[in-house]
Amino acid sequence: METINKKKGSEFLRIMRNKAKDGTLKTVWKDWLWIWSFSRGRWVSVVLYTLCGIGSSGLALVSSVISKYMIDAIVSLELNRLLMYCIGLLISAAAAMAFQSFTARFAAKLNIGMQNDVQAKVFDDILGSDWMALSKYPSGDLLSRFSSDVGTVAGCAVSWLPNVLIQLFTVLATLCVILYYDPIMALIGCASTPVLFLMSRRLLTRQREHTQKLRKVSGDLSAFQDEVFRNMDTLKGFGVESQISKKLRAWQKTYTKTALDYNDFTIRTNIWLTVMGSVVQYGALAYCLWRLWRGDILFGTMTLFLQQRSNLSNGFSALVSLIPTALSGSVSAERLRELTELPKEPHTQVPLLPEGGCGLELRKLRVGYGEQDVLENVEISVRPGEIVALVGPSGQGKTTLLRMLLGLIRPEEGDAVLI
């Protein structure tokens, strides 16, 4: 999947152009402002995380340069410098490992804290939302947004911008090192980038189609299994176990075909990208061997070239993969904002009730859902201590009246008065 990330840049630019035309680019900006709002109060931690990542990347690059001089010292039999290079390599490697370990631990704590903040915000807004507005969302959809979308937003709030800065530093630092030793080698290292951008649109479109199909089938299969387990007593009561078992196998067959189609596409795509990467890799190797044969460079310099060419390509891929991540974060933020911006439920202070209790009087109530009226001209008077039963066939408004009394929905006309 990492190789497919190399293809996402031009597709993102196409989407952004379309969004700019239809006016939704402003929405994407609002989504990201909402994401970054969770970083307030945590900017020191975010900056520290960024500096640790840059330090770790820089130390890894220093280790590569020291390795080059170690190899050259051995080839040139300059053994008096070898001990100094070995000590420098050990120090830089140990420091890089310490930075990586600290960054991983620090990022985990920061991400968990950010996820808790986003969850608490969304949870409170859902609890305070108007019942009628909230009831339009299935519980499964709400749970999906509360879990996967919250995780995406929290991850973007913590690491997206730091990762952009870290990868940008890595690419520029690596490019500077290669340029210092050989500008032509730097050009070879960047050779695959324009080809990846040119082929990205079609491959990404195909990938999205396969991914959407696989997720849809997987979701349908999960929904079928959830429904079966929830209604196990009913299914057993009607004795339809064999039919349900056949349906499960039919769903499994559909899922297997969809998953294998996606696997076939991934294999063919990876083969193509591997071939293209190998062409650049062997071109770089041939150039290094030619310079080594002419005596322009030593073996350590060739090793550094080949290693950093690979790092440069990986750095470009990492930067490109962060671009669609931004779009994914915007989509998740929009889905969560939709919940947080639902109309809020009005709250009125209930007066203190007398010791003997109180009665309830409904006066010419009209209650419904939107344009559909369920109850009209309802007149009920209940005195303290009376027991009242609501009876009638299904669909006559018993549940609706109960929801109105609980304050979940409000009447279109009339009054409900405590007496």
PDB file of C-alpha atoms in Angstrom, residues 115-245:
ATOM      1  CA  GLN A 115      -8.499  11.780  20.682  1.00  0.00           C
ATOM      2  CA  ASN A 116     -10.042  12.063  24.149  1.00  0.00           C
ATOM      3  CA  ASP A 117     -10.550  15.794  23.626  1.00  0.00           C
ATOM      4  CA  VAL A 118     -12.262  15.320  20.250  1.00  0.00           C
ATOM      5  CA  GLN A 119     -14.416  12.460  21.562  1.00  0.00           C
ATOM      6  CA  ALA A 120     -15.511  14.462  24.597  1.00  0.00           C
ATOM      7  CA  LYS A 121     -16.421  17.472  22.436  1.00  0.00           C
ATOM      8  CA  VAL A 122     -18.426  15.408  19.932  1.00  0.00           C
ATOM      9  CA  PHE A 123     -20.017  13.316  22.697  1.00  0.00           C
ATOM     10  CA  ASP A 124     -21.249  16.386  24.591  1.00  0.00           C
ATOM     11  CA  ASP A 125     -22.623  17.925  21.397  1.00  0.00           C
ATOM     12  CA  ILE A 126     -24.468  14.714  20.506  1.00  0.00           C
ATOM     13  CA  LEU A 127     -25.993  14.507  23.986  1.00  0.00           C
ATOM     14  CA  GLY A 128     -27.163  18.103  23.770  1.00  0.00           C
ATOM     15  CA  SER A 129     -28.595  17.818  20.244  1.00  0.00           C
ATOM     16  CA  ASP A 130     -32.271  17.988  19.434  1.00  0.00           C
ATOM     17  CA  TRP A 131     -33.756  14.480  19.410  1.00  0.00           C
ATOM     18  CA  MET A 132     -35.622  14.972  16.137  1.00  0.00           C
ATOM     19  CA  ALA A 133     -32.470  16.156  14.341  1.00  0.00           C
ATOM     20  CA  LEU A 134     -30.347  13.387  15.856  1.00  0.00           C
ATOM     21  CA  SER A 135     -32.870  10.624  15.069  1.00  0.00           C
ATOM     22  CA  LYS A 136     -32.161  11.039  11.347  1.00  0.00           C
ATOM     23  CA  TYR A 137     -28.779   9.350  11.854  1.00  0.00           C
ATOM     24  CA  PRO A 138     -28.712   5.543  12.297  1.00  0.00           C
ATOM     25  CA  SER A 139     -26.931   4.380  15.429  1.00  0.00           C
ATOM     26  CA  GLY A 140     -24.358   2.511  13.325  1.00  0.00           C
ATOM     27  CA  ASP A 141     -23.504   5.703  11.449  1.00  0.00           C
ATOM     28  CA  LEU A 142     -23.143   7.646  14.691  1.00  0.00           C
ATOM     29  CA  LEU A 143     -20.855   4.970  16.117  1.00  0.00           C
ATOM     30  CA  SER A 144     -18.735   4.964  12.956  1.00  0.00           C
ATOM     31  CA  ARG A 145     -18.286   8.721  13.114  1.00  0.00           C
ATOM     32  CA  PHE A 146     -17.578   8.598  16.833  1.00  0.00           C
ATOM     33  CA  SER A 147     -14.827   6.011  16.387  1.00  0.00           C
ATOM     34  CA  SER A 148     -13.097   6.100  12.991  1.00  0.00           C
ATOM     35  CA  ASP A 149     -13.708   9.768  12.126  1.00  0.00           C
ATOM     36  CA  VAL A 150     -12.658  10.929  15.599  1.00  0.00           C
ATOM     37  CA  GLY A 151      -9.438   8.913  15.264  1.00  0.00           C
ATOM     38  CA  THR A 152      -8.713  10.476  11.857  1.00  0.00           C
ATOM     39  CA  VAL A 153      -9.308  14.025  13.108  1.00  0.00           C
ATOM     40  CA  ALA A 154      -7.205  13.468  16.239  1.00  0.00           C
ATOM     41  CA  GLY A 155      -4.349  12.040  14.167  1.00  0.00           C
ATOM     42  CA  CYS A 156      -4.462  15.001  11.778  1.00  0.00           C
ATOM     43  CA  ALA A 157      -4.578  17.519  14.631  1.00  0.00           C
ATOM     44  CA  VAL A 158      -1.505  15.953  16.215  1.00  0.00           C
ATOM     45  CA  SER A 159       0.737  14.823  13.404  1.00  0.00           C
ATOM     46  CA  TRP A 160      -0.251  16.091   9.947  1.00  0.00           C
ATOM     47  CA  LEU A 161       1.508  19.460  10.009  1.00  0.00           C
ATOM     48  CA  PRO A 162       4.526  18.126  11.976  1.00  0.00           C
ATOM     49  CA  ASN A 163       4.884  15.271   9.500  1.00  0.00           C
ATOM     50  CA  VAL A 164       4.802  17.720   6.583  1.00  0.00           C
ATOM     51  CA  LEU A 165       7.629  19.718   8.183  1.00  0.00           C
ATOM     52  CA  ILE A 166       9.613  16.578   9.082  1.00  0.00           C
ATOM     53  CA  GLN A 167       9.346  15.059   5.606  1.00  0.00           C
ATOM     54  CA  LEU A 168      10.085  18.399   3.953  1.00  0.00           C
ATOM     55  CA  PHE A 169      13.228  18.742   6.073  1.00  0.00           C
ATOM     56  CA  THR A 170      14.220  15.157   5.221  1.00  0.00           C
ATOM     57  CA  VAL A 171      13.823  15.705   1.470  1.00  0.00           C
ATOM     58  CA  LEU A 172      15.654  19.052   1.441  1.00  0.00           C
ATOM     59  CA  ALA A 173      18.477  17.841   3.698  1.00  0.00           C
ATOM     60  CA  THR A 174      18.965  14.669   1.651  1.00  0.00           C
ATOM     61  CA  LEU A 175      18.892  16.645  -1.589  1.00  0.00           C
ATOM     62  CA  CYS A 176      21.488  19.088  -0.237  1.00  0.00           C
ATOM     63  CA  VAL A 177      23.805  16.238   0.767  1.00  0.00           C
ATOM     64  CA  ILE A 178      23.583  14.622  -2.680  1.00  0.00           C
ATOM     65  CA  LEU A 179      23.980  17.991  -4.439  1.00  0.00           C
ATOM     66  CA  TYR A 180      27.095  18.673  -2.371  1.00  0.00           C
ATOM     67  CA  TYR A 181      28.765  15.531  -3.700  1.00  0.00           C
ATOM     68  CA  ASP A 182      27.229  15.267  -7.195  1.00  0.00           C
ATOM     69  CA  PRO A 183      24.403  17.341  -8.804  1.00  0.00           C
ATOM     70  CA  ILE A 184      23.819  14.753 -11.551  1.00  0.00           C
ATOM     71  CA  MET A 185      23.170  12.082  -8.921  1.00  0.00           C
ATOM     72  CA  ALA A 186      20.559  14.371  -7.332  1.00  0.00           C
ATOM     73  CA  LEU A 187      18.857  14.693 -10.721  1.00  0.00           C
ATOM     74  CA  ILE A 188      18.787  10.915 -11.112  1.00  0.00           C
ATOM     75  CA  GLY A 189      17.337  10.562  -7.615  1.00  0.00           C
ATOM     76  CA  CYS A 190      14.441  12.855  -8.547  1.00  0.00           C
ATOM     77  CA  ALA A 191      13.868  11.211 -11.945  1.00  0.00           C
ATOM     78  CA  SER A 192      10.910   9.051 -10.939  1.00  0.00           C
ATOM     79  CA  THR A 193       8.899  11.883  -9.377  1.00  0.00           C
ATOM     80  CA  PRO A 194       7.365  13.427 -12.567  1.00  0.00           C
ATOM     81  CA  VAL A 195       6.504   9.952 -13.909  1.00  0.00           C
ATOM     82  CA  LEU A 196       4.662   9.130 -10.680  1.00  0.00           C
ATOM     83  CA  PHE A 197       2.636  12.327 -10.918  1.00  0.00           C
ATOM     84  CA  LEU A 198       1.717  11.659 -14.569  1.00  0.00           C
ATOM     85  CA  MET A 199       0.435   8.140 -13.907  1.00  0.00           C
ATOM     86  CA  SER A 200      -1.146   8.884 -10.543  1.00  0.00           C
ATOM     87  CA  ARG A 201      -4.607   9.996 -11.692  1.00  0.00           C
ATOM     88  CA  ARG A 202      -5.679   6.811 -13.440  1.00  0.00           C
ATOM     89  CA  LEU A 203      -4.163   4.472 -10.874  1.00  0.00           C
ATOM     90  CA  LEU A 204      -5.646   6.373  -7.939  1.00  0.00           C
ATOM     91  CA  THR A 205      -9.086   6.375  -9.572  1.00  0.00           C
ATOM     92  CA  ARG A 206      -8.913   2.610  -9.985  1.00  0.00           C
ATOM     93  CA  GLN A 207      -7.710   2.186  -6.425  1.00  0.00           C
ATOM     94  CA  ARG A 208     -10.597   4.272  -5.082  1.00  0.00           C
ATOM     95  CA  GLU A 209     -13.111   2.233  -7.071  1.00  0.00           C
ATOM     96  CA  HIS A 210     -11.764  -1.059  -5.705  1.00  0.00           C
ATOM     97  CA  THR A 211     -11.558   0.350  -2.164  1.00  0.00           C
ATOM     98  CA  GLN A 212     -15.137   1.623  -2.279  1.00  0.00           C
ATOM     99  CA  LYS A 213     -16.433  -1.735  -3.507  1.00  0.00           C
ATOM    100  CA  LEU A 214     -14.516  -3.647  -0.850  1.00  0.00           C
ATOM    101  CA  ARG A 215     -15.672  -1.364   1.961  1.00  0.00           C
ATOM    102  CA  LYS A 216     -19.294  -1.531   0.787  1.00  0.00           C
ATOM    103  CA  VAL A 217     -19.316  -5.315   0.654  1.00  0.00           C
ATOM    104  CA  SER A 218     -17.506  -5.528   3.997  1.00  0.00           C
ATOM    105  CA  GLY A 219     -20.013  -3.134   5.537  1.00  0.00           C
ATOM    106  CA  ASP A 220     -22.987  -5.065   4.129  1.00  0.00           C
ATOM    107  CA  LEU A 221     -21.566  -8.313   5.458  1.00  0.00           C
ATOM    108  CA  SER A 222     -21.022  -6.805   8.916  1.00  0.00           C
ATOM    109  CA  ALA A 223     -24.554  -5.374   8.916  1.00  0.00           C
ATOM    110  CA  PHE A 224     -25.996  -8.777   7.980  1.00  0.00           C
ATOM    111  CA  GLN A 225     -24.083 -10.497  10.788  1.00  0.00           C
ATOM    112  CA  ASP A 226     -25.086  -7.812  13.308  1.00  0.00           C
ATOM    113  CA  GLU A 227     -28.750  -8.151  12.343  1.00  0.00           C
ATOM    114  CA  VAL A 228     -28.612 -11.932  12.680  1.00  0.00           C
ATOM    115  CA  PHE A 229     -27.055 -11.828  16.150  1.00  0.00           C
ATOM    116  CA  ARG A 230     -29.512  -9.166  17.336  1.00  0.00           C
ATOM    117  CA  ASN A 231     -32.518 -11.188  16.199  1.00  0.00           C
ATOM    118  CA  MET A 232     -31.284 -14.677  17.005  1.00  0.00           C
ATOM    119  CA  ASP A 233     -34.363 -15.523  19.109  1.00  0.00           C
ATOM    120  CA  THR A 234     -36.754 -14.562  16.288  1.00  0.00           C
ATOM    121  CA  LEU A 235     -34.787 -16.515  13.671  1.00  0.00           C
ATOM    122  CA  LYS A 236     -34.708 -19.599  15.842  1.00  0.00           C
ATOM    123  CA  GLY A 237     -38.389 -19.198  16.638  1.00  0.00           C
ATOM    124  CA  PHE A 238     -39.292 -19.329  12.944  1.00  0.00           C
ATOM    125  CA  GLY A 239     -36.754 -22.086  12.201  1.00  0.00           C
ATOM    126  CA  VAL A 240     -34.970 -20.305   9.334  1.00  0.00           C
ATOM    127  CA  GLU A 241     -31.406 -21.180  10.370  1.00  0.00           C
ATOM    128  CA  SER A 242     -30.582 -22.974   7.102  1.00  0.00           C
ATOM    129  CA  GLN A 243     -31.730 -20.028   4.947  1.00  0.00           C
ATOM    130  CA  ILE A 244     -29.660 -17.597   7.041  1.00  0.00           C
ATOM    131  CA  SER A 245     -26.622 -19.866   6.711  1.00  0.00           C
TER     132      SER A 245
END
